PDB file of C-alpha atoms in Angstrom:
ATOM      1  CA  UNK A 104       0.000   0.000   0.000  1.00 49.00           C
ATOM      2  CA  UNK A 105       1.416   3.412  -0.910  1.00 51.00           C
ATOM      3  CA  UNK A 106       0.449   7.050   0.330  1.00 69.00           C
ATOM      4  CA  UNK A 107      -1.557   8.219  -2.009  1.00 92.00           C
ATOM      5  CA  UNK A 108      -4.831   6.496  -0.991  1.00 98.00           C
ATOM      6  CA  UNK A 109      -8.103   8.270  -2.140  1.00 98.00           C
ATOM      7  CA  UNK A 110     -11.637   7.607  -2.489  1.00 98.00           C
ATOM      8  CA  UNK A 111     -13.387   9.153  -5.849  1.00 98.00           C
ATOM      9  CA  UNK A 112     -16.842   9.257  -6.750  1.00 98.00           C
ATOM     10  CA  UNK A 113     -18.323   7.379  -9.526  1.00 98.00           C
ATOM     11  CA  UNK A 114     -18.560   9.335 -12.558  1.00 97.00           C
ATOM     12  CA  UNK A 115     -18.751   8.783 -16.149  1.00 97.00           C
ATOM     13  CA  UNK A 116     -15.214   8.744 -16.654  1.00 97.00           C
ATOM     14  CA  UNK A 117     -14.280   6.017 -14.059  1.00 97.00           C
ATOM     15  CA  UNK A 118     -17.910   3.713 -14.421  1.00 98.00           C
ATOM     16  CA  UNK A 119     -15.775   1.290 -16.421  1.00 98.00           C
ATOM     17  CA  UNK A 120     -12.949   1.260 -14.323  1.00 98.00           C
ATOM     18  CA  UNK A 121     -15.347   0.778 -11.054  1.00 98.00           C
ATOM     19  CA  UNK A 122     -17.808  -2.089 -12.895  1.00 98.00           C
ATOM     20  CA  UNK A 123     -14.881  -3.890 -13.991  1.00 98.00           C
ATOM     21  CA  UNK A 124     -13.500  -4.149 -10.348  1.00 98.00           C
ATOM     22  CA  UNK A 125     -13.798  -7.991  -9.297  1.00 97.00           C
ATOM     23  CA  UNK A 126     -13.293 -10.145  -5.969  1.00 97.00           C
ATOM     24  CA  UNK A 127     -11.635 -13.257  -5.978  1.00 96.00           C
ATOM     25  CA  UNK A 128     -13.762 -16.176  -7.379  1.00 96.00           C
ATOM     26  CA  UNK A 129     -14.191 -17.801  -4.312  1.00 94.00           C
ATOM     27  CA  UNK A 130     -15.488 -14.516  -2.919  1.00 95.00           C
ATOM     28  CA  UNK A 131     -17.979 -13.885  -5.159  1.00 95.00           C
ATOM     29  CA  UNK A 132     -20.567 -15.435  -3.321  1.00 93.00           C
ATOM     30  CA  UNK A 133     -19.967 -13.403  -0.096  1.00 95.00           C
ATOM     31  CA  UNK A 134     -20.329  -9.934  -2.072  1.00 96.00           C
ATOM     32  CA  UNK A 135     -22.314  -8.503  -5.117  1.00 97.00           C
ATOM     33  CA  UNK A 136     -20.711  -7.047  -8.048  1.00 98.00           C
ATOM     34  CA  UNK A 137     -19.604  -3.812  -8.113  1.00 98.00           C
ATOM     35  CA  UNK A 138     -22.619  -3.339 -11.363  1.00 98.00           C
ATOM     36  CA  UNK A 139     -25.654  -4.085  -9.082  1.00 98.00           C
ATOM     37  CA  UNK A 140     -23.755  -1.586  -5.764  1.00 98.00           C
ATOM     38  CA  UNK A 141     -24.383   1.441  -8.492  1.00 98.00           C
ATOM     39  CA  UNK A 142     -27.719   0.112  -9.420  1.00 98.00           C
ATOM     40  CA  UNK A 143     -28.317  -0.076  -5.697  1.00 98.00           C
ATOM     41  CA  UNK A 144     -26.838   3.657  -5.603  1.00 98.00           C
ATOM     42  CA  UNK A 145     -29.061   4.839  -8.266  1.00 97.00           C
ATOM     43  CA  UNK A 146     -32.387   4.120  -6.818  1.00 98.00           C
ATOM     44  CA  UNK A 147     -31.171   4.621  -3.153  1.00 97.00           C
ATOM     45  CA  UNK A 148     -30.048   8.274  -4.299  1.00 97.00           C
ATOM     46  CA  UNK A 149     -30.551   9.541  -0.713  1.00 96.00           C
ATOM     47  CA  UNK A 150     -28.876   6.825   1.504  1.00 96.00           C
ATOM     48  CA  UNK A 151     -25.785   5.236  -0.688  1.00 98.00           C
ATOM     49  CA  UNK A 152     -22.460   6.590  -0.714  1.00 98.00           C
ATOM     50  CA  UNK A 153     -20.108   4.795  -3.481  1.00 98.00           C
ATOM     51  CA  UNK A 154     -17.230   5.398  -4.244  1.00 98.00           C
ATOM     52  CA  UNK A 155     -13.870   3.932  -6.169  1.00 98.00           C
ATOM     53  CA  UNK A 156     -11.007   2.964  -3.961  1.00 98.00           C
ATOM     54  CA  UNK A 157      -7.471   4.644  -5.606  1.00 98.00           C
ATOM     55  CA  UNK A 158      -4.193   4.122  -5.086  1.00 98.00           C
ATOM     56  CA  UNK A 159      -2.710   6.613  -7.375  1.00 97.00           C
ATOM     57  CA  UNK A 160      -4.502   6.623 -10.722  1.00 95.00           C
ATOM     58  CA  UNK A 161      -4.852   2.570 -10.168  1.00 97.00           C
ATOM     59  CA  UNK A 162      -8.666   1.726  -9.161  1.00 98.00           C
ATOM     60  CA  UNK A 163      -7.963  -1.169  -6.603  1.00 98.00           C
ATOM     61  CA  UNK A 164     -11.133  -1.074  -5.062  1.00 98.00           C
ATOM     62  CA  UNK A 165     -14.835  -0.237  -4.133  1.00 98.00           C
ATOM     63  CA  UNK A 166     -17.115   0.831  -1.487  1.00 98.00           C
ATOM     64  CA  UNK A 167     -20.746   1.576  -1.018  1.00 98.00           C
ATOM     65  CA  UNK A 168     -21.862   3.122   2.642  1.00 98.00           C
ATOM     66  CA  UNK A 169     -25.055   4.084   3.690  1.00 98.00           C
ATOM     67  CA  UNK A 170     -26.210   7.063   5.567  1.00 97.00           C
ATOM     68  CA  UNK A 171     -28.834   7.690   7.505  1.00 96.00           C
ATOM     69  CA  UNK A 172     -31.178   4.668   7.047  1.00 95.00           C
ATOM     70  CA  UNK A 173     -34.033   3.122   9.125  1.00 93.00           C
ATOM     71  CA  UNK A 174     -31.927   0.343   9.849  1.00 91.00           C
ATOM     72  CA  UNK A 175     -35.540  -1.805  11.469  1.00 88.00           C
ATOM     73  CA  UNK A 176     -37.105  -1.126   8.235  1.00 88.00           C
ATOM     74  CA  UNK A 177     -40.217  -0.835  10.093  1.00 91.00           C
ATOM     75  CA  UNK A 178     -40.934   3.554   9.768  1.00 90.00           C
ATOM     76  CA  UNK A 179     -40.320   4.344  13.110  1.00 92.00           C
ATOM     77  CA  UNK A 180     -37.147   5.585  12.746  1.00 89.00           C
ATOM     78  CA  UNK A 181     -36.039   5.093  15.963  1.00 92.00           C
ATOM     79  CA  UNK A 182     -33.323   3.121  14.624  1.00 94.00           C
ATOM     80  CA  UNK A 183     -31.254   5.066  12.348  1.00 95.00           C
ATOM     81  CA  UNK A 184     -27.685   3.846  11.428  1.00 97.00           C
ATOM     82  CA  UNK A 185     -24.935   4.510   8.859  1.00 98.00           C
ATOM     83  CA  UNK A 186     -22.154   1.990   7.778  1.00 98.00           C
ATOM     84  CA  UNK A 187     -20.746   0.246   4.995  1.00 98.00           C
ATOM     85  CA  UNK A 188     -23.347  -1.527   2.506  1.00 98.00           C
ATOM     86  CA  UNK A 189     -20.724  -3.290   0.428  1.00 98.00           C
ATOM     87  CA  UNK A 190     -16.660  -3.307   0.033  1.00 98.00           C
ATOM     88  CA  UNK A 191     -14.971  -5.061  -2.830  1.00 98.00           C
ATOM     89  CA  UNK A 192     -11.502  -5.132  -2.645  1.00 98.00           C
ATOM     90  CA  UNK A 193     -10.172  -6.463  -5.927  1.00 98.00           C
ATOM     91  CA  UNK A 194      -8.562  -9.700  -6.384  1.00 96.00           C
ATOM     92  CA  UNK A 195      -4.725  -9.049  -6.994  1.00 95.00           C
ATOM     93  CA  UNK A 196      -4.684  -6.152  -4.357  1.00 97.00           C
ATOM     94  CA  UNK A 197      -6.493  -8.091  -1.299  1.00 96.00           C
ATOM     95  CA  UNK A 198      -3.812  -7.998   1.819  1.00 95.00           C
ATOM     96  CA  UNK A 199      -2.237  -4.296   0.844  1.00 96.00           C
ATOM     97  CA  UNK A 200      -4.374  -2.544   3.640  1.00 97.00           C
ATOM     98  CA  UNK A 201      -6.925  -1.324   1.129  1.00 98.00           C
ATOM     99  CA  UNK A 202      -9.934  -2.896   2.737  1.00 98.00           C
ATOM    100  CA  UNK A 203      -8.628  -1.141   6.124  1.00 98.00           C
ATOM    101  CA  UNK A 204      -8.096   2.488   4.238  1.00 98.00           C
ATOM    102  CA  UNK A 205     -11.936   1.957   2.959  1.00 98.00           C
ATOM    103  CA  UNK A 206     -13.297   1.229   6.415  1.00 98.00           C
ATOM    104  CA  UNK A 207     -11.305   4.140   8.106  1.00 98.00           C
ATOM    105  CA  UNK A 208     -12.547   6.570   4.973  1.00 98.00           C
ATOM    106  CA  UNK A 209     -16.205   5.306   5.992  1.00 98.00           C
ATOM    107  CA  UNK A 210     -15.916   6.015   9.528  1.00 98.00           C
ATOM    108  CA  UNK A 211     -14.681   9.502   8.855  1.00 98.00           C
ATOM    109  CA  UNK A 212     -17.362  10.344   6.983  1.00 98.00           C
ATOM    110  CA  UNK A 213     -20.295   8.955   9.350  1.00 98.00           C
ATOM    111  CA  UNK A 214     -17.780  11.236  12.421  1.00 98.00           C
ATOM    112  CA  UNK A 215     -18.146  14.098   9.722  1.00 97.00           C
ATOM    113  CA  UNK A 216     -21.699  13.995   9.679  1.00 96.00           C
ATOM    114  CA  UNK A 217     -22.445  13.510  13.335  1.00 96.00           C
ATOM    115  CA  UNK A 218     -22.195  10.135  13.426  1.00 96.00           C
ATOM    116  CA  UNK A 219     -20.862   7.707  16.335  1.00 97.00           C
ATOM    117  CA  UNK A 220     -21.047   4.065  15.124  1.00 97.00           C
ATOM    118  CA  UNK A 221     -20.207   2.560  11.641  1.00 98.00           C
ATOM    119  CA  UNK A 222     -22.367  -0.663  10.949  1.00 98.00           C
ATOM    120  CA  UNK A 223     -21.540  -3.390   8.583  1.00 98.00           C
ATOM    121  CA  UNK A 224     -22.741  -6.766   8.131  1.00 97.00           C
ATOM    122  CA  UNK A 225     -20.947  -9.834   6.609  1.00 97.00           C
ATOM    123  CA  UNK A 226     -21.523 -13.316   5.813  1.00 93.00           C
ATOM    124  CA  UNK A 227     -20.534 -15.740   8.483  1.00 91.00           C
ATOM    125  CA  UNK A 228     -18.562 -18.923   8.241  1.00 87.00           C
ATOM    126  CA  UNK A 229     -15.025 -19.533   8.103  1.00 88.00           C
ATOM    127  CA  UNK A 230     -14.607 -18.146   4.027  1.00 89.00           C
ATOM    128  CA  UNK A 231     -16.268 -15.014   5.357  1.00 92.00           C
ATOM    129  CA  UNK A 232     -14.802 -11.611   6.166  1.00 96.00           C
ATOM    130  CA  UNK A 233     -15.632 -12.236   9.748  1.00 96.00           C
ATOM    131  CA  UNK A 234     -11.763 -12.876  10.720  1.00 96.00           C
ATOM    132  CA  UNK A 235     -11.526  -8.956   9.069  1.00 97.00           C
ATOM    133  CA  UNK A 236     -14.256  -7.321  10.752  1.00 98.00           C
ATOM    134  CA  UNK A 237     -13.079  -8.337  14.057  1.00 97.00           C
ATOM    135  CA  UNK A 238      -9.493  -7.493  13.763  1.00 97.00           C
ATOM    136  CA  UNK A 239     -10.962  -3.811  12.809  1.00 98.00           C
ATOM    137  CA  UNK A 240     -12.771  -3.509  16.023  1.00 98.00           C
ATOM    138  CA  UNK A 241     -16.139  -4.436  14.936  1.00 98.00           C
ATOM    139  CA  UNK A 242     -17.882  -6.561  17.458  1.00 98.00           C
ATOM    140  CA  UNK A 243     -21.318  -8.729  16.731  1.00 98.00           C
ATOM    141  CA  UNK A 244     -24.356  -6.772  17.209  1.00 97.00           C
ATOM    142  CA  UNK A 245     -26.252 -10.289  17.604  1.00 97.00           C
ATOM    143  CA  UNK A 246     -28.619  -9.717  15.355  1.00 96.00           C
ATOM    144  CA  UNK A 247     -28.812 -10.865  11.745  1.00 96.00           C
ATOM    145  CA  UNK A 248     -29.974  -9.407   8.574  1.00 94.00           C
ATOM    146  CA  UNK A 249     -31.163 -11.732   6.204  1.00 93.00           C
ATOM    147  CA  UNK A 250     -28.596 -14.081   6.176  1.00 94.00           C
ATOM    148  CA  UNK A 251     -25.613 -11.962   7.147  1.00 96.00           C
ATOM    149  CA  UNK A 252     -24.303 -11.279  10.697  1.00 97.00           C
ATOM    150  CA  UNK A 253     -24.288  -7.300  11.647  1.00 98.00           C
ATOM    151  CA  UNK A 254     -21.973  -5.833  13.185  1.00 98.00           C
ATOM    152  CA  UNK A 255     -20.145  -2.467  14.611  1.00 98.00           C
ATOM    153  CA  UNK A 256     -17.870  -0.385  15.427  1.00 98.00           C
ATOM    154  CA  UNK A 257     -17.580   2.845  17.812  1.00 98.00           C
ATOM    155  CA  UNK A 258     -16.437   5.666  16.576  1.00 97.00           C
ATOM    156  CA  UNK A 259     -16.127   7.402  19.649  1.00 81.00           C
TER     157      UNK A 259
END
């Protein structure tokens, strides 16, 4: 990993770049593509935050966070949480730090807007990002959603 870490937003000029981003193939069960994130994005206008993961000019990975959102789903919002929706860190850079520079660039922006806890949720099992999570600080909210263990992380 070198110093010149950035997040960008999606635009037309780096769509291709950010669609053509891929996992490892025996990730790609644990994460969506980086296609269906934007899609996600586009109808979501409101809540999603994507952006490319740079190192330099050199697109190495992705991230989608959402802000904001009635996290229960049931229109009370008495549960309102922001966090990261989905991180794909491509396949050839995985183990340069990248994944940890995405998180970190999340939580700053939840602090930014107020926030005081970053939420995530990931598959469990032992080819699961669980093992990453944890080493980050997040700690197992013991709930689920759908199928996918949530977690988080204080920002205090």
């Amino acid at each position: 990993m070198t110093t010149t870490l950035r997040l960008e937003k999606i635009t037309a000029d780096n769509f291709d770049a950010a669609i053509g981003l891929t996992v490892r193939p025996d990730q790609e069960h644990l994460v969506a593509p980086v296609v269906k994130s934007l899609a996600e994005a586009y109808v979501h206008p409101d809540t999603a935050w994507p952006r490319l993961v740079l190192d330099g000019d050199r697109p190495v990975g992705f991230l989608m966070a959402f802000l904001n959102i009635d996290f229960a789903g049931d229109g009370t919002g008495t549960d309102i949480r922001s966090g990261l929706w989905r991180l794909n860190i491509a396949a050839g850079e995985q183990g340069r730090g990248y994944g940890r520079f995405a998180v970190e660039a999340v939580a700053a922006e939840i602090r930014r807007r107020g926030g005081t806890r970053l939420t995530t949720t990931w598959h469990p099992g032992e080819d699961g990002p669980e093992r990453f999570y944890l080493a980050l600080g997040f700690r197992p909210t013991g709930e689920m959603s759908g199928d996918q263990t949530v977690g988080e992380l204080e920002l205090g």
